[in-house]
mmCIF file of C-alpha atoms in Angstrom:
data_model
loop_
_atom_site.group_PDB
_atom_site.id
_atom_site.type_symbol
_atom_site.label_atom_id
_atom_site.label_comp_id
_atom_site.label_asym_id
_atom_site.label_seq_id
_atom_site.Cartn_x
_atom_site.Cartn_y
_atom_site.Cartn_z
ATOM 1 C CA MET A 233 0.000 0.000 0.000
ATOM 2 C CA ILE A 234 1.409 3.381 -1.001
ATOM 3 C CA ASP A 235 1.609 5.987 1.751
ATOM 4 C CA THR A 236 0.199 9.043 -0.014
ATOM 5 C CA THR A 237 0.847 11.249 3.023
ATOM 6 C CA LEU A 238 4.396 11.462 1.684
ATOM 7 C CA VAL A 239 3.157 13.293 -1.412
ATOM 8 C CA SER A 240 3.348 17.054 -1.190
ATOM 9 C CA THR A 241 0.654 19.104 -2.911
ATOM 10 C CA SER A 242 2.174 22.518 -2.254
ATOM 11 C CA ARG A 243 4.905 23.915 -4.410
ATOM 12 C CA SER A 244 5.742 27.261 -5.911
ATOM 13 C CA ALA A 245 6.264 25.996 -9.456
ATOM 14 C CA PRO A 246 5.876 22.686 -11.258
ATOM 15 C CA VAL A 247 8.680 20.475 -12.438
ATOM 16 C CA ALA A 248 8.191 20.138 -16.183
ATOM 17 C CA LEU A 249 8.541 16.457 -17.020
ATOM 18 C CA ALA A 250 9.157 15.387 -20.625
ATOM 19 C CA VAL A 251 8.311 11.743 -21.290
ATOM 20 C CA THR A 252 10.013 10.414 -24.389
ATOM 21 C CA GLY A 253 10.256 7.021 -26.044
ATOM 22 C CA SER A 254 13.280 5.287 -27.486
ATOM 23 C CA LYS A 255 11.021 4.522 -30.461
ATOM 24 C CA GLY A 256 7.330 4.286 -31.215
ATOM 25 C CA GLY A 257 5.280 1.584 -29.526
ATOM 26 C CA VAL A 258 7.109 1.402 -26.187
ATOM 27 C CA GLY A 259 4.071 2.478 -24.149
ATOM 28 C CA LYS A 260 5.037 6.106 -23.613
ATOM 29 C CA SER A 261 1.548 7.614 -23.885
ATOM 30 C CA ASN A 262 0.022 4.986 -21.603
ATOM 31 C CA LEU A 263 2.717 5.821 -19.073
ATOM 32 C CA VAL A 264 1.870 9.532 -19.306
ATOM 33 C CA VAL A 265 -1.852 8.914 -18.815
ATOM 34 C CA ASN A 266 -1.414 6.618 -15.832
ATOM 35 C CA LEU A 267 1.227 8.780 -14.140
ATOM 36 C CA ALA A 268 -1.089 11.784 -14.479
ATOM 37 C CA VAL A 269 -4.088 9.962 -13.015
ATOM 38 C CA SER A 270 -1.975 8.495 -10.187
ATOM 39 C CA LEU A 271 -0.818 11.988 -9.229
ATOM 40 C CA ALA A 272 -4.357 13.346 -9.459
ATOM 41 C CA ARG A 273 -5.583 10.627 -7.098
ATOM 42 C CA TRP A 274 -3.328 12.196 -4.473
ATOM 43 C CA GLY A 275 -4.898 15.620 -4.942
ATOM 44 C CA ARG A 276 -2.259 17.073 -7.241
ATOM 45 C CA ARG A 277 -3.208 19.396 -10.092
ATOM 46 C CA VAL A 278 -1.881 17.934 -13.331
ATOM 47 C CA LEU A 279 -1.610 19.368 -16.832
ATOM 48 C CA VAL A 280 -0.803 16.934 -19.653
ATOM 49 C CA VAL A 281 0.335 18.300 -22.997
ATOM 50 C CA ASP A 282 0.265 16.100 -26.072
ATOM 51 C CA GLY A 283 3.594 17.340 -27.395
ATOM 52 C CA ASP A 284 3.345 15.501 -30.705
ATOM 53 C CA LEU A 285 1.214 18.346 -32.031
ATOM 54 C CA GLY A 286 0.206 16.713 -35.298
ATOM 55 C CA LEU A 287 -0.750 13.276 -33.954
ATOM 56 C CA ALA A 288 -3.381 12.988 -31.228
ATOM 57 C CA ASN A 289 -2.940 10.140 -28.722
ATOM 58 C CA ILE A 290 -3.793 11.203 -25.166
ATOM 59 C CA ASP A 291 -7.434 12.156 -25.784
ATOM 60 C CA VAL A 292 -7.987 8.910 -27.710
ATOM 61 C CA LEU A 293 -6.581 6.786 -24.865
ATOM 62 C CA LEU A 294 -9.058 8.426 -22.486
ATOM 63 C CA GLY A 295 -12.081 8.365 -24.775
ATOM 64 C CA LEU A 296 -12.291 12.149 -24.919
ATOM 65 C CA ILE A 297 -13.679 13.968 -27.953
ATOM 66 C CA PRO A 298 -12.283 17.504 -28.132
ATOM 67 C CA LYS A 299 -14.427 20.209 -29.713
ATOM 68 C CA ARG A 300 -11.247 22.231 -30.160
ATOM 69 C CA ASN A 301 -7.585 21.325 -30.169
ATOM 70 C CA VAL A 302 -4.145 22.854 -30.275
ATOM 71 C CA GLU A 303 -4.715 23.997 -33.859
ATOM 72 C CA HIS A 304 -7.473 26.379 -32.705
ATOM 73 C CA LEU A 305 -5.139 27.716 -30.017
ATOM 74 C CA ILE A 306 -2.344 28.281 -32.523
ATOM 75 C CA ARG A 307 -4.671 30.119 -34.900
ATOM 76 C CA GLY A 308 -5.979 32.349 -32.139
ATOM 77 C CA GLU A 309 -9.493 30.940 -32.547
ATOM 78 C CA ALA A 310 -9.786 29.726 -28.929
ATOM 79 C CA THR A 311 -8.261 30.414 -25.536
ATOM 80 C CA LEU A 312 -6.360 27.785 -23.591
ATOM 81 C CA ASN A 313 -9.302 27.203 -21.237
ATOM 82 C CA GLU A 314 -11.563 26.637 -24.243
ATOM 83 C CA VAL A 315 -9.181 24.032 -25.628
ATOM 84 C CA LEU A 316 -8.207 22.130 -22.469
ATOM 85 C CA LEU A 317 -10.090 18.903 -21.816
ATOM 86 C CA ASP A 318 -11.220 17.741 -18.406
ATOM 87 C CA GLY A 319 -9.764 14.285 -17.947
ATOM 88 C CA PRO A 320 -10.177 11.801 -15.102
ATOM 89 C CA LEU A 321 -9.920 13.138 -11.545
ATOM 90 C CA GLY A 322 -9.418 16.700 -12.742
ATOM 91 C CA VAL A 323 -6.416 16.082 -14.992
ATOM 92 C CA ARG A 324 -6.317 18.835 -17.648
ATOM 93 C CA ILE A 325 -5.260 17.835 -21.151
ATOM 94 C CA LEU A 326 -4.169 19.860 -24.156
ATOM 95 C CA PRO A 327 -5.165 17.691 -27.120
ATOM 96 C CA ALA A 328 -3.083 17.517 -30.269
ATOM 97 C CA ALA A 329 -4.505 17.642 -33.795
ATOM 98 C CA SER A 330 -3.932 15.787 -37.023
ATOM 99 C CA GLY A 331 -1.734 17.109 -39.777
ATOM 100 C CA ILE A 332 -0.529 20.397 -38.260
ATOM 101 C CA PRO A 333 3.151 21.418 -38.423
ATOM 102 C CA GLU A 334 5.621 20.498 -35.718
ATOM 103 C CA LEU A 335 6.445 23.135 -33.116
ATOM 104 C CA SER A 336 9.754 23.826 -34.865
ATOM 105 C CA SER A 337 7.894 24.529 -38.130
ATOM 106 C CA LEU A 338 5.348 26.994 -36.777
ATOM 107 C CA ASP A 339 5.660 30.603 -37.793
ATOM 108 C CA PRO A 340 6.885 32.918 -34.991
ATOM 109 C CA ALA A 341 3.450 34.428 -34.298
ATOM 110 C CA SER A 342 1.805 31.005 -33.937
ATOM 111 C CA ARG A 343 4.583 29.699 -31.754
ATOM 112 C CA ARG A 344 4.412 32.733 -29.471
ATOM 113 C CA ARG A 345 0.635 32.425 -29.174
ATOM 114 C CA LEU A 346 0.869 28.776 -28.219
ATOM 115 C CA ILE A 347 3.707 29.206 -25.747
ATOM 116 C CA ALA A 348 2.203 32.257 -24.060
ATOM 117 C CA ALA A 349 -1.065 30.401 -23.448
ATOM 118 C CA LEU A 350 0.677 27.323 -22.072
ATOM 119 C CA ALA A 351 2.977 29.364 -19.847
ATOM 120 C CA GLU A 352 -0.078 30.992 -18.303
ATOM 121 C CA GLY A 353 -1.868 27.676 -17.800
ATOM 122 C CA SER A 354 1.184 26.047 -16.215
ATOM 123 C CA ARG A 355 1.223 28.528 -13.338
ATOM 124 C CA SER A 356 -1.789 26.917 -11.676
ATOM 125 C CA VAL A 357 -0.655 23.274 -11.671
ATOM 126 C CA ASP A 358 1.522 21.057 -9.503
ATOM 127 C CA ASP A 359 2.709 18.766 -12.284
ATOM 128 C CA LEU A 360 3.307 19.484 -15.961
ATOM 129 C CA ILE A 361 3.762 16.331 -18.066
ATOM 130 C CA VAL A 362 4.666 16.639 -21.737
ATOM 131 C CA ASP A 363 4.196 13.585 -23.933
ATOM 132 C CA THR A 364 6.830 14.117 -26.610
ATOM 133 C CA GLY A 365 6.995 12.435 -29.968
ATOM 134 C CA ALA A 366 9.190 9.364 -30.260
ATOM 135 C CA GLY A 367 12.552 9.433 -31.971
ATOM 136 C CA LEU A 368 15.186 12.110 -32.459
ATOM 137 C CA GLY A 369 13.298 14.925 -34.170
ATOM 138 C CA GLU A 370 13.990 18.593 -33.495
ATOM 139 C CA THR A 371 10.679 19.222 -31.744
ATOM 140 C CA THR A 372 11.100 16.189 -29.499
ATOM 141 C CA LEU A 373 14.590 17.321 -28.529
ATOM 142 C CA SER A 374 13.432 20.889 -27.895
ATOM 143 C CA LEU A 375 10.702 19.660 -25.534
ATOM 144 C CA GLN A 376 13.246 17.528 -23.672
ATOM 145 C CA LEU A 377 15.753 20.357 -23.345
ATOM 146 C CA ALA A 378 13.150 22.737 -21.957
ATOM 147 C CA ALA A 379 12.044 20.236 -19.290
ATOM 148 C CA GLY A 380 13.426 20.060 -15.778
ATOM 149 C CA ARG A 381 13.514 16.283 -15.998
ATOM 150 C CA VAL A 382 13.253 13.655 -18.744
ATOM 151 C CA LEU A 383 11.807 10.149 -18.529
ATOM 152 C CA LEU A 384 13.201 7.806 -21.174
ATOM 153 C CA VAL A 385 10.826 4.902 -21.802
ATOM 154 C CA THR A 386 12.117 1.678 -23.330
ATOM 155 C CA THR A 387 11.346 -2.032 -23.405
ATOM 156 C CA PRO A 388 13.729 -4.962 -22.878
ATOM 157 C CA GLU A 389 13.886 -5.611 -26.634
ATOM 158 C CA PRO A 390 17.428 -5.145 -28.034
ATOM 159 C CA THR A 391 16.321 -2.707 -30.743
ATOM 160 C CA SER A 392 14.510 -0.595 -28.181
ATOM 161 C CA LEU A 393 17.592 -0.507 -25.927
ATOM 162 C CA VAL A 394 19.819 0.579 -28.813
ATOM 163 C CA ASP A 395 17.376 3.347 -29.680
ATOM 164 C CA ALA A 396 17.183 4.393 -26.014
ATOM 165 C CA TYR A 397 20.952 4.811 -25.868
ATOM 166 C CA ALA A 398 20.882 6.810 -29.127
ATOM 167 C CA SER A 399 18.205 9.130 -27.695
ATOM 168 C CA LEU A 400 20.241 9.605 -24.530
ATOM 169 C CA LYS A 401 23.402 10.347 -26.534
ATOM 170 C CA VAL A 402 21.669 13.050 -28.584
ATOM 171 C CA LEU A 403 20.059 14.641 -25.520
ATOM 172 C CA TRP A 404 23.264 14.740 -23.469
ATOM 173 C CA ALA A 405 25.229 16.075 -26.423
ATOM 174 C CA ALA A 406 22.899 19.081 -26.287
ATOM 175 C CA ASP A 407 22.664 19.307 -22.472
ATOM 176 C CA PRO A 408 25.200 17.127 -20.607
ATOM 177 C CA VAL A 409 23.621 17.751 -17.192
ATOM 178 C CA LYS A 410 19.970 17.157 -18.043
ATOM 179 C CA PRO A 411 18.433 14.807 -15.411
ATOM 180 C CA VAL A 412 17.250 11.625 -17.153
ATOM 181 C CA ASP A 413 15.592 8.569 -15.610
ATOM 182 C CA VAL A 414 14.835 5.293 -17.375
ATOM 183 C CA VAL A 415 11.580 3.351 -17.215
ATOM 184 C CA VAL A 416 11.571 -0.173 -18.644
ATOM 185 C CA ASN A 417 8.087 -0.965 -19.868
ATOM 186 C CA ALA A 418 6.414 -4.247 -20.855
ATOM 187 C CA THR A 419 8.770 -6.378 -18.804
ATOM 188 C CA ASP A 420 8.053 -9.726 -17.163
ATOM 189 C CA SER A 421 10.087 -9.116 -14.018
ATOM 190 C CA GLU A 422 12.175 -6.644 -12.063
ATOM 191 C CA GLU A 423 15.260 -8.698 -12.892
ATOM 192 C CA GLU A 424 14.655 -8.444 -16.638
ATOM 193 C CA ALA A 425 14.024 -4.712 -16.327
ATOM 194 C CA LEU A 426 17.211 -4.128 -14.342
ATOM 195 C CA ARG A 427 19.241 -6.088 -16.880
ATOM 196 C CA ALA A 428 17.825 -3.897 -19.637
ATOM 197 C CA TYR A 429 18.574 -0.721 -17.681
ATOM 198 C CA GLU A 430 22.127 -1.866 -16.939
ATOM 199 C CA GLN A 431 22.809 -2.318 -20.643
ATOM 200 C CA ILE A 432 21.904 1.315 -21.257
ATOM 201 C CA ALA A 433 23.747 2.508 -18.141
ATOM 202 C CA LYS A 434 26.903 0.545 -19.022
ATOM 203 C CA ALA A 435 27.055 1.998 -22.534
ATOM 204 C CA ALA A 436 26.378 5.486 -21.179
ATOM 205 C CA ARG A 437 29.125 5.203 -18.542
ATOM 206 C CA HIS A 438 31.627 3.991 -21.117
ATOM 207 C CA PHE A 439 30.874 6.370 -23.979
ATOM 208 C CA LEU A 440 29.172 9.363 -22.334
ATOM 209 C CA GLY A 441 30.907 9.473 -18.945
ATOM 210 C CA ARG A 442 27.735 9.248 -16.859
ATOM 211 C CA GLU A 443 24.625 7.143 -16.543
ATOM 212 C CA PRO A 444 20.899 7.865 -16.367
ATOM 213 C CA GLY A 445 18.890 7.268 -13.235
ATOM 214 C CA TRP A 446 16.675 4.252 -12.675
ATOM 215 C CA LEU A 447 13.022 5.033 -11.997
ATOM 216 C CA GLY A 448 11.511 1.565 -12.271
ATOM 217 C CA ALA A 449 9.646 -1.013 -14.303
ATOM 218 C CA VAL A 450 6.123 -1.479 -15.607
ATOM 219 C CA TYR A 451 5.178 -5.143 -15.832
ATOM 220 C CA THR A 452 3.360 -6.735 -18.718
ATOM 221 C CA ASP A 453 -0.299 -6.904 -17.723
ATOM 222 C CA PRO A 454 -3.308 -8.276 -19.666
ATOM 223 C CA LYS A 455 -5.446 -5.623 -17.981
ATOM 224 C CA LEU A 456 -3.638 -2.850 -19.873
ATOM 225 C CA PRO A 457 -4.951 -3.754 -23.360
ATOM 226 C CA GLU A 458 -8.404 -4.041 -21.808
ATOM 227 C CA ALA A 459 -8.104 -0.510 -20.370
ATOM 228 C CA VAL A 460 -6.968 0.770 -23.773
ATOM 229 C CA ARG A 461 -9.974 -0.835 -25.455
ATOM 230 C CA ARG A 462 -12.280 0.738 -22.871
ATOM 231 C CA GLN A 463 -10.465 4.076 -23.281
ATOM 232 C CA LYS A 464 -9.816 4.500 -19.580
ATOM 233 C CA SER A 465 -6.628 4.719 -17.561
ATOM 234 C CA LEU A 466 -5.498 1.456 -16.020
ATOM 235 C CA VAL A 467 -5.193 2.975 -12.538
ATOM 236 C CA GLU A 468 -8.850 4.012 -12.700
ATOM 237 C CA LEU A 469 -10.198 0.653 -13.815
ATOM 238 C CA PHE A 470 -7.739 -1.726 -12.176
ATOM 239 C CA PRO A 471 -5.725 0.149 -9.513
ATOM 240 C CA ASP A 472 -4.550 -3.079 -7.890
ATOM 241 C CA SER A 473 -3.453 -4.690 -11.135
ATOM 242 C CA ARG A 474 0.173 -5.631 -11.665
ATOM 243 C CA ALA A 475 0.913 -2.682 -13.953
ATOM 244 C CA GLY A 476 -1.383 -0.344 -12.000
ATOM 245 C CA ARG A 477 0.757 -0.739 -8.894
ATOM 246 C CA CYS A 478 3.856 -0.076 -11.001
ATOM 247 C CA TYR A 479 2.441 3.210 -12.293
ATOM 248 C CA GLU A 480 1.635 4.357 -8.770
ATOM 249 C CA GLN A 481 5.119 3.462 -7.546
ATOM 250 C CA LEU A 482 6.667 5.414 -10.415
ATOM 251 C CA ALA A 483 4.478 8.439 -9.648
ATOM 252 C CA LEU A 484 5.497 8.312 -5.994
ATOM 253 C CA ARG A 485 9.197 8.064 -6.855
ATOM 254 C CA LEU A 486 8.855 10.993 -9.227
ATOM 255 C CA THR A 487 7.215 13.129 -6.570
ATOM 256 C CA LEU A 488 9.717 12.284 -3.858
ATOM 257 C CA GLY A 489 12.698 12.554 -6.193
ATOM 258 C CA ASP A 490 11.921 15.798 -7.993
ATOM 259 C CA ARG A 491 14.109 17.877 -5.696
ATOM 260 C CA GLY A 492 16.974 17.344 -8.106
ATOM 261 C CA ALA A 493 14.990 18.602 -11.081
ATOM 262 C CA GLN A 494 14.656 22.216 -12.095
ATOM 263 C CA ARG A 495 11.511 23.803 -10.721
ATOM 264 C CA THR A 496 10.395 26.423 -13.186
ATOM 265 C CA ASN A 497 7.546 28.464 -14.569
ATOM 266 C CA CYS A 498 9.490 29.274 -17.732
ATOM 267 C CA TYR A 499 9.355 25.893 -19.456
ATOM 268 C CA TRP A 500 7.506 27.280 -22.446
ATOM 269 C CA ASP A 501 9.662 30.409 -22.703
ATOM 270 C CA ARG A 502 12.599 28.129 -23.465
ATOM 271 C CA LEU A 503 10.893 27.079 -26.680
ATOM 272 C CA LEU A 504 10.799 30.599 -28.098
ATOM 273 C CA PRO A 505 13.029 31.176 -31.145
ATOM 274 C CA GLU A 506 15.240 33.706 -29.382
ATOM 275 C CA ALA A 507 15.826 31.193 -26.583
ATOM 276 C CA THR A 508 17.003 28.482 -28.975
ATOM 277 C CA PRO A 509 20.370 27.162 -27.771
ATOM 278 C CA GLU A 510 23.490 27.176 -29.870
ATOM 279 C CA TRP A 511 23.310 23.437 -30.676
ATOM 280 C CA SER A 512 20.394 24.031 -33.052
ATOM 281 C CA HIS A 513 22.061 26.614 -35.265
#
């Protein structure tokens, strides 16, 4: 049983958490949804941003049908409050759209409009979770660099581990001190997950001079596909399931361990063109 009295709900600014996948299909968006709901169950105010602006996932996983989405916000046709969806237990969600340009491709006026609205909305939350796109694209990297902490999601599959190391290498080349923690998803046991993590950590120690942190594992669970089909979070439907307990443990570790992450209200300001770091030029 998790002692939720350990979870603080008072803080001056949220830690912006970017959740990224070593490749597509590693369970990143499910992790985002279930972390958000776990935190909300403890009374925390959570804002989830679908950072893959042109490909909606989060609202679909939760069975939500947005009347407006990020495209309306970018065009100035709706305010942030008009776009945000009310998810389970008060989680607020900024839904993505289909076929709109990546953040890096937006014109300056659109980018400023989007970032200004999100910066304002972030001031009233305890946790800001950004579901980035998978892979090594410019937008994904920008969202990671702006965050106070990055979660790198992988599976025990060899190809996924290789891609996870590649993602870590690119991120640390741009920001060598960025806090990164690994989550091994879809694993059969803690032992298998730790072996997978150690492969990434060993390569990182040897070639990059440091290693990522270990956040934990999410076990393979037949209840998860059922929750996806029912378009609900696993921790809502089956809180005592094998994977449900994993999600709650991860959320607790994040909350208790965020003292090492940068606490900031300026996450979105870092995505403005004039704030672009030298690595991108």
